[in-house]
């Protein structure tokens, strides 16, 4: 959709969207809101019937919605679309402001042997090392560090203060938030004997991040000891996530905030890891596995499993354990009562 | 209190504090210490009777203390005050060195359409975007990024390497440590169908941080999808904390290190979340709720609740569960023994 | 070992290592690999007999191994050494590329009262404060901040974007990854009364990091309230770790990713804390304690203990609890069945 600007009338918006308008076409819309905080002049959406009672509290609001949720008796304007959330997201994109760099800042350092595609932007105080290759249309914010031999695809957006260390490869359309570090050393040591310090296992592998990956603020992705750490295409990583050496994740997986993935883990396609979930080293998770928030996974699981708890169990078992955990004192008392009765009996 | 310098005699310090001096007024003090590491010539404080036995081991130490803890038979100097910890803190402030910037570094970039109050300091290699407004007396360290349209109040202190993204609002007297990111995108996606990549839900809301907030090193606070993420006044955030989109916290709450708060959570005033605690999305916690370290909260709780465990339970239930958890093998054995006896009996 | 370059023949490599060569000495080697991804022309190592079956799948591979694992009937080249993993690590070091700075960048700021040893390198846009002392051979990457009065030992490597705040002390041969913050304030407050904001307890202590310490990306180490936070020599810290104020760790301890250590904790020598483990404030752990991943330790333990679970228990107790946790629904049912039988009996 072409970029949109407020104010716009509900009728004009309906035309732009090809949406049927039920209610006041002249209603002027001046901002987006969620259904919870909708008020006169806002555009919002409803895609879940549990929000229908909320509609009675509103007036002068335009709602993107499916045909079955139209309530023409209410003082509201309905814009009927097939997928309200998706349409709303498309509109919201017009209002998203992202800091893109235009041209190469004279305060940036770009090594003469770096290769830059067309329309690359590089912010002040950023460093682009020898042999780095930056694809066309990629924007690198201020205070970034792109190490020697790094490859960055096309149309990436690096926010300020991103660090990509030597030799890592990032696909196209990457979205990388501030403070991210890609390519730090994996954590591997040979313990010392008799009070000697441990010695490092050199980490000489790399990181490969496929297309359309998003990495949240202050997350870290370690390089492999040998070979590569790989983030599959379309995988979305939230803030403060740790991905250890030699891990494979994705494609199309979600790692919520503060997830930690230890070394050599393999996570299949279409997985979803809740916030603060942890995966122990060498664990394998199949396709479509869901791991609950704050769960800790110490063994491998196959496709489509749902896991909860620390240590993690399949959902049904976990739910059973959780249900009776809080009744443990009662179990104890009832067990003692039985023993006493039996003591009396025998 | 006027700034204080060592060395100072116990008598002079008593005069400055308006404190009664019991013991050697001429004792010269040259540094601060905790009671555990106090030695000749140090100033410390005691506010808890359990440290009284420690006093017998010391000599030549000055102690801030309340009248009831004076032990005049010991070779110590007592300075009698109403609130020893508070007085000690006040003195310690004289010795706190913070890196404040004086003036605008010629190596900083300040957009001509940014508005700076009086006595603003900006360090080298920092970036201040278009339309940013910085209140008087605020100091911004080197290598910071203050995006377009950001509002920063008065007398804030930004350590080096802080990132405030587009349009966020920070109140007065904020204290923000290195590596903090405010205004990164919330984590919201529409899953793709049939192997398509997920598409992002645009995050077009903002972050509002009220007055007197402190944000620890490398913490991240996401902008709202729509509307705002809000940190209430006087809230104190430790290191490596994640606050998701559309969260409301505070006022006057404490988030200890590595706390994770998922999207749309509401945390009331005067709450205290222990280190590594996690709060699941859409959970509401009332006023004065305490969440233990490493607890994971999956449902809402009212005022003054204390929660422990993963998944979190109210304290009494949690303590019961924890008590018998370690006795589960014994419960199992005793249950089997009963079954065997009954088997024999029936 | 002198630095090594590929390609090299197995025979030449054997000579360099003083290793007996069994198999094709002319085999040309062009890269390192793990045993799992070994293929023709790679050099790998085997130190564990469980990988022996894998050897049957390979040809044209050179293996560093001990004498007892040589299988001369296979189309492989064996290089016999005493400690294959250690020898392999030594070779891998030749291929490790680290971004070392040569000389002082004209874009760095170095305070005239800072003291730099011989052969110090400082990258662009880095800041070295008044009174800082940097030992010979230390390299500081771009966009670092070394505050007033910081002491850094010899032959340290600071990656880009490291922040060392006022007055902290770092030993020799430190390896510090991007985004690390050392010397941020400890988290201590005096709560306000009647809705007043909490007031900060000034943090006027420091951080001392002994020799040969490694700190992973985006980790944070807080300064002490009074006295010092101390990381013992040879301690290795992974990414996104939090170390609170007045903590003592080490020497030779391992803190895996996302570990959190609250204030005033003491962790003895040779400890190993798994990923996401948390240690509650004032806890003491003795020598050689192992804490499992995602365990939460709320009380002190002596030497050589192994701890699992949240809340943490000694290994044997934890394993018992975990074993029967998943059988809680069954325990419940069997307990009820007993009660019913006894009800019928009495």
XYZ file of N, CA, C and O in Angstrom, chain A residues 229-305:
308
model
N 27.817 -21.258 13.201
C 26.563 -21.055 13.917
C 25.607 -20.504 12.856
O 25.990 -19.600 12.112
N 24.386 -21.044 12.782
C 23.505 -20.641 11.673
C 22.114 -20.272 12.170
O 21.488 -21.035 12.905
N 21.657 -19.103 11.738
C 20.290 -18.667 12.053
C 19.510 -18.724 10.740
O 19.822 -17.996 9.789
N 18.501 -19.588 10.709
C 17.763 -19.807 9.464
C 16.884 -18.628 9.065
O 16.466 -17.840 9.911
N 16.533 -18.591 7.806
C 15.817 -17.437 7.238
C 14.485 -17.211 7.953
O 13.814 -18.146 8.378
N 14.158 -15.926 8.076
C 12.878 -15.570 8.669
C 12.796 -15.784 10.171
O 11.727 -15.647 10.750
N 13.916 -16.123 10.803
C 13.911 -16.296 12.262
C 13.917 -14.919 12.934
O 14.588 -14.002 12.471
N 13.160 -14.805 14.024
C 13.017 -13.520 14.710
C 13.505 -13.662 16.148
O 13.015 -14.500 16.901
N 14.465 -12.843 16.493
C 15.126 -12.912 17.795
C 14.847 -11.630 18.560
O 15.008 -10.541 18.021
N 14.429 -11.775 19.784
C 14.077 -10.641 20.644
C 15.335 -10.119 21.368
O 16.459 -10.491 21.017
N 15.155 -9.301 22.370
C 16.265 -8.662 23.081
C 16.997 -9.617 24.028
O 16.399 -10.521 24.595
N 18.279 -9.355 24.233
C 19.079 -9.997 25.295
C 19.095 -11.512 25.187
O 19.209 -12.230 26.186
N 18.985 -11.995 23.962
C 19.039 -13.438 23.697
C 20.496 -13.847 23.497
O 21.280 -13.106 22.902
N 20.850 -15.020 23.980
C 22.177 -15.576 23.754
C 22.082 -16.820 22.881
O 21.353 -17.757 23.210
N 22.829 -16.832 21.798
C 22.928 -18.026 20.951
C 24.390 -18.475 20.968
O 25.281 -17.739 20.543
N 24.622 -19.680 21.477
C 25.987 -20.178 21.652
C 26.609 -20.674 20.353
O 25.985 -20.679 19.289
N 27.824 -21.154 20.480
C 28.599 -21.591 19.320
C 28.021 -22.872 18.703
O 27.524 -23.742 19.403
N 28.083 -22.930 17.372
C 27.696 -24.128 16.627
C 26.204 -24.464 16.716
O 25.797 -25.590 16.423
N 25.411 -23.484 17.121
C 23.955 -23.677 17.175
C 23.369 -23.533 15.773
O 23.881 -22.772 14.949
N 22.311 -24.279 15.492
C 21.492 -24.063 14.296
C 20.061 -23.803 14.746
O 19.515 -24.577 15.520
N 19.469 -22.727 14.275
C 18.079 -22.384 14.616
C 17.327 -22.069 13.342
O 17.838 -21.343 12.492
N 16.082 -22.562 13.273
C 15.218 -22.111 12.197
C 15.229 -23.007 10.997
O 15.714 -24.133 11.097
N 14.668 -22.574 9.902
C 14.129 -21.236 9.629
C 12.808 -20.962 10.361
O 12.215 -21.868 10.920
N 12.449 -19.678 10.333
C 11.156 -19.189 10.832
C 10.904 -19.563 12.276
O 9.805 -20.012 12.616
N 11.911 -19.401 13.106
C 11.669 -19.651 14.522
C 11.653 -18.332 15.280
O 12.137 -17.312 14.778
N 11.060 -18.370 16.470
C 10.962 -17.184 17.314
C 11.701 -17.439 18.622
O 11.410 -18.410 19.306
N 12.638 -16.558 18.929
C 13.336 -16.641 20.216
C 12.968 -15.392 21.011
O 13.418 -14.293 20.687
N 12.123 -15.555 22.011
C 11.688 -14.394 22.797
C 12.807 -13.914 23.723
O 13.848 -14.544 23.845
N 12.539 -12.805 24.375
C 13.591 -12.097 25.117
C 14.280 -12.986 26.147
O 13.656 -13.792 26.811
N 15.575 -12.835 26.252
C 16.416 -13.479 27.271
C 16.494 -14.993 27.124
O 16.945 -15.680 28.044
N 16.070 -15.498 25.983
C 16.299 -16.922 25.711
C 17.801 -17.178 25.687
O 18.582 -16.338 25.234
N 18.202 -18.350 26.191
C 19.609 -18.739 26.144
C 19.749 -20.101 25.484
O 19.086 -21.053 25.888
N 20.597 -20.194 24.484
C 20.792 -21.449 23.762
C 22.262 -21.819 23.862
O 23.132 -21.112 23.362
N 22.524 -22.939 24.526
C 23.909 -23.362 24.741
C 24.493 -23.963 23.456
O 23.788 -24.144 22.453
N 25.754 -24.328 23.520
C 26.491 -24.749 22.334
C 25.922 -25.983 21.654
O 25.380 -26.880 22.288
N 26.040 -26.019 20.323
C 25.757 -27.201 19.501
C 24.306 -27.648 19.541
O 23.999 -28.800 19.205
N 23.407 -26.771 19.950
C 21.969 -27.080 19.923
C 21.464 -26.996 18.492
O 21.938 -26.180 17.700
N 20.502 -27.862 18.154
C 19.818 -27.761 16.853
C 18.334 -27.568 17.089
O 17.683 -28.407 17.696
N 17.818 -26.467 16.571
C 16.400 -26.151 16.742
C 15.779 -26.114 15.359
O 16.247 -25.382 14.479
N 14.728 -26.901 15.168
C 14.151 -27.081 13.844
C 13.400 -25.868 13.350
O 13.380 -24.828 13.998
N 12.755 -26.016 12.196
C 11.975 -24.905 11.657
C 10.725 -24.636 12.497
O 10.222 -25.532 13.173
N 10.249 -23.412 12.438
C 8.947 -23.042 12.990
C 8.818 -23.307 14.485
O 7.729 -23.612 14.971
N 9.911 -23.171 15.215
C 9.854 -23.324 16.667
C 9.560 -21.974 17.318
O 9.749 -20.918 16.717
N 9.117 -22.045 18.557
C 8.769 -20.838 19.314
C 9.287 -21.034 20.735
O 8.818 -21.927 21.442
N 10.265 -20.218 21.115
C 10.823 -20.314 22.461
C 10.379 -19.107 23.271
O 10.698 -17.969 22.907
N 9.670 -19.340 24.363
C 9.181 -18.246 25.198
C 10.306 -17.538 25.938
O 11.426 -18.047 26.034
N 9.997 -16.408 26.499
C 10.986 -15.573 27.186
C 11.727 -16.324 28.282
O 11.151 -17.105 29.017
N 13.013 -16.124 28.368
C 13.891 -16.718 29.399
C 14.019 -18.235 29.295
O 14.618 -18.858 30.173
N 13.474 -18.830 28.254
C 13.669 -20.276 28.086
C 15.153 -20.550 27.853
O 15.870 -19.729 27.277
N 15.590 -21.721 28.333
C 16.983 -22.101 28.138
C 17.073 -23.478 27.519
O 16.287 -24.365 27.843
N 18.034 -23.658 26.623
C 18.211 -24.959 25.972
C 19.642 -25.400 26.250
O 20.592 -24.688 25.935
N 19.770 -26.581 26.812
C 21.072 -27.096 27.216
C 21.876 -27.563 26.000
O 21.312 -27.866 24.945
N 23.173 -27.661 26.154
C 24.045 -27.953 25.015
C 23.734 -29.303 24.372
O 23.351 -30.254 25.026
N 23.881 -29.347 23.051
C 23.692 -30.550 22.241
C 22.249 -31.043 22.150
O 21.990 -32.084 21.541
N 21.301 -30.323 22.734
C 19.885 -30.714 22.619
C 19.402 -30.482 21.185
O 19.823 -29.540 20.518
N 18.529 -31.374 20.703
C 17.889 -31.190 19.399
C 16.384 -31.065 19.578
O 15.766 -31.899 20.232
N 15.821 -30.041 18.969
C 14.371 -29.874 18.971
C 13.891 -29.958 17.529
O 14.484 -29.342 16.630
N 12.807 -30.720 17.309
C 12.299 -30.908 15.951
C 11.555 -29.691 15.428
O 11.660 -28.589 15.966
N 10.774 -29.944 14.411
C 9.978 -28.905 13.740
C 8.802 -28.495 14.630
O 8.173 -29.342 15.258
N 8.534 -27.214 14.675
C 7.314 -26.761 15.333
C 7.263 -26.955 16.840
O 6.181 -26.937 17.427
N 8.415 -27.118 17.469
C 8.416 -27.288 18.934
C 8.149 -25.934 19.612
O 8.656 -24.904 19.179
N 7.316 -25.979 20.649
C 7.054 -24.773 21.449
C 7.620 -24.980 22.845
O 7.342 -25.980 23.492
N 8.399 -24.005 23.299
C 8.979 -24.084 24.638
C 8.410 -22.921 25.448
O 8.511 -21.761 25.029
N 7.800 -23.230 26.583
C 7.181 -22.191 27.395
C 8.193 -21.238 27.993
O 9.381 -21.554 28.125
N 7.712 -20.072 28.406
C 8.575 -19.082 29.049
C 9.238 -19.692 30.279
O 8.632 -20.472 31.007
N 10.482 -19.379 30.491
C 11.249 -19.799 31.677
C 11.398 -21.309 31.802
O 11.777 -21.803 32.860
N 11.114 -22.043 30.731
C 11.356 -23.482 30.748
C 12.837 -23.738 30.476
O 13.506 -22.941 29.817
N 13.333 -24.864 31.001
C 14.738 -25.225 30.797
C 14.779 -26.634 30.214
O 14.359 -27.583 30.867
N 15.285 -26.729 28.997
C 15.218 -27.984 28.249
C 16.574 -28.680 28.313
O 17.568 -28.147 27.833
N 16.593 -29.881 28.891
C 17.843 -30.614 29.080
C 17.945 -31.849 28.196
O 18.950 -32.550 28.232
N 16.879 -32.166 27.420
C 16.994 -33.319 26.536
C 16.264 -33.027 25.233
O 15.516 -32.047 25.133
N 16.495 -33.861 24.239
C 15.970 -33.607 22.906
C 14.499 -34.013 22.801
O 14.045 -34.910 23.500
N 13.771 -33.346 21.921
C 12.361 -33.659 21.681
C 12.075 -33.574 20.186
O 12.689 -32.783 19.473
N 11.105 -34.392 19.758
C 10.762 -34.440 18.342
C 9.783 -33.351 17.918
O 9.494 -32.426 18.679
N 9.247 -33.521 16.713
C 8.393 -32.502 16.107
C 7.151 -32.189 16.951
O 6.562 -33.070 17.570
N 6.770 -30.931 16.899
C 5.469 -30.470 17.393
C 5.249 -30.682 18.884
O 4.118 -30.602 19.359
N 6.309 -30.913 19.610
C 6.181 -31.053 21.063
C 5.960 -29.664 21.679
O 6.437 -28.662 21.171
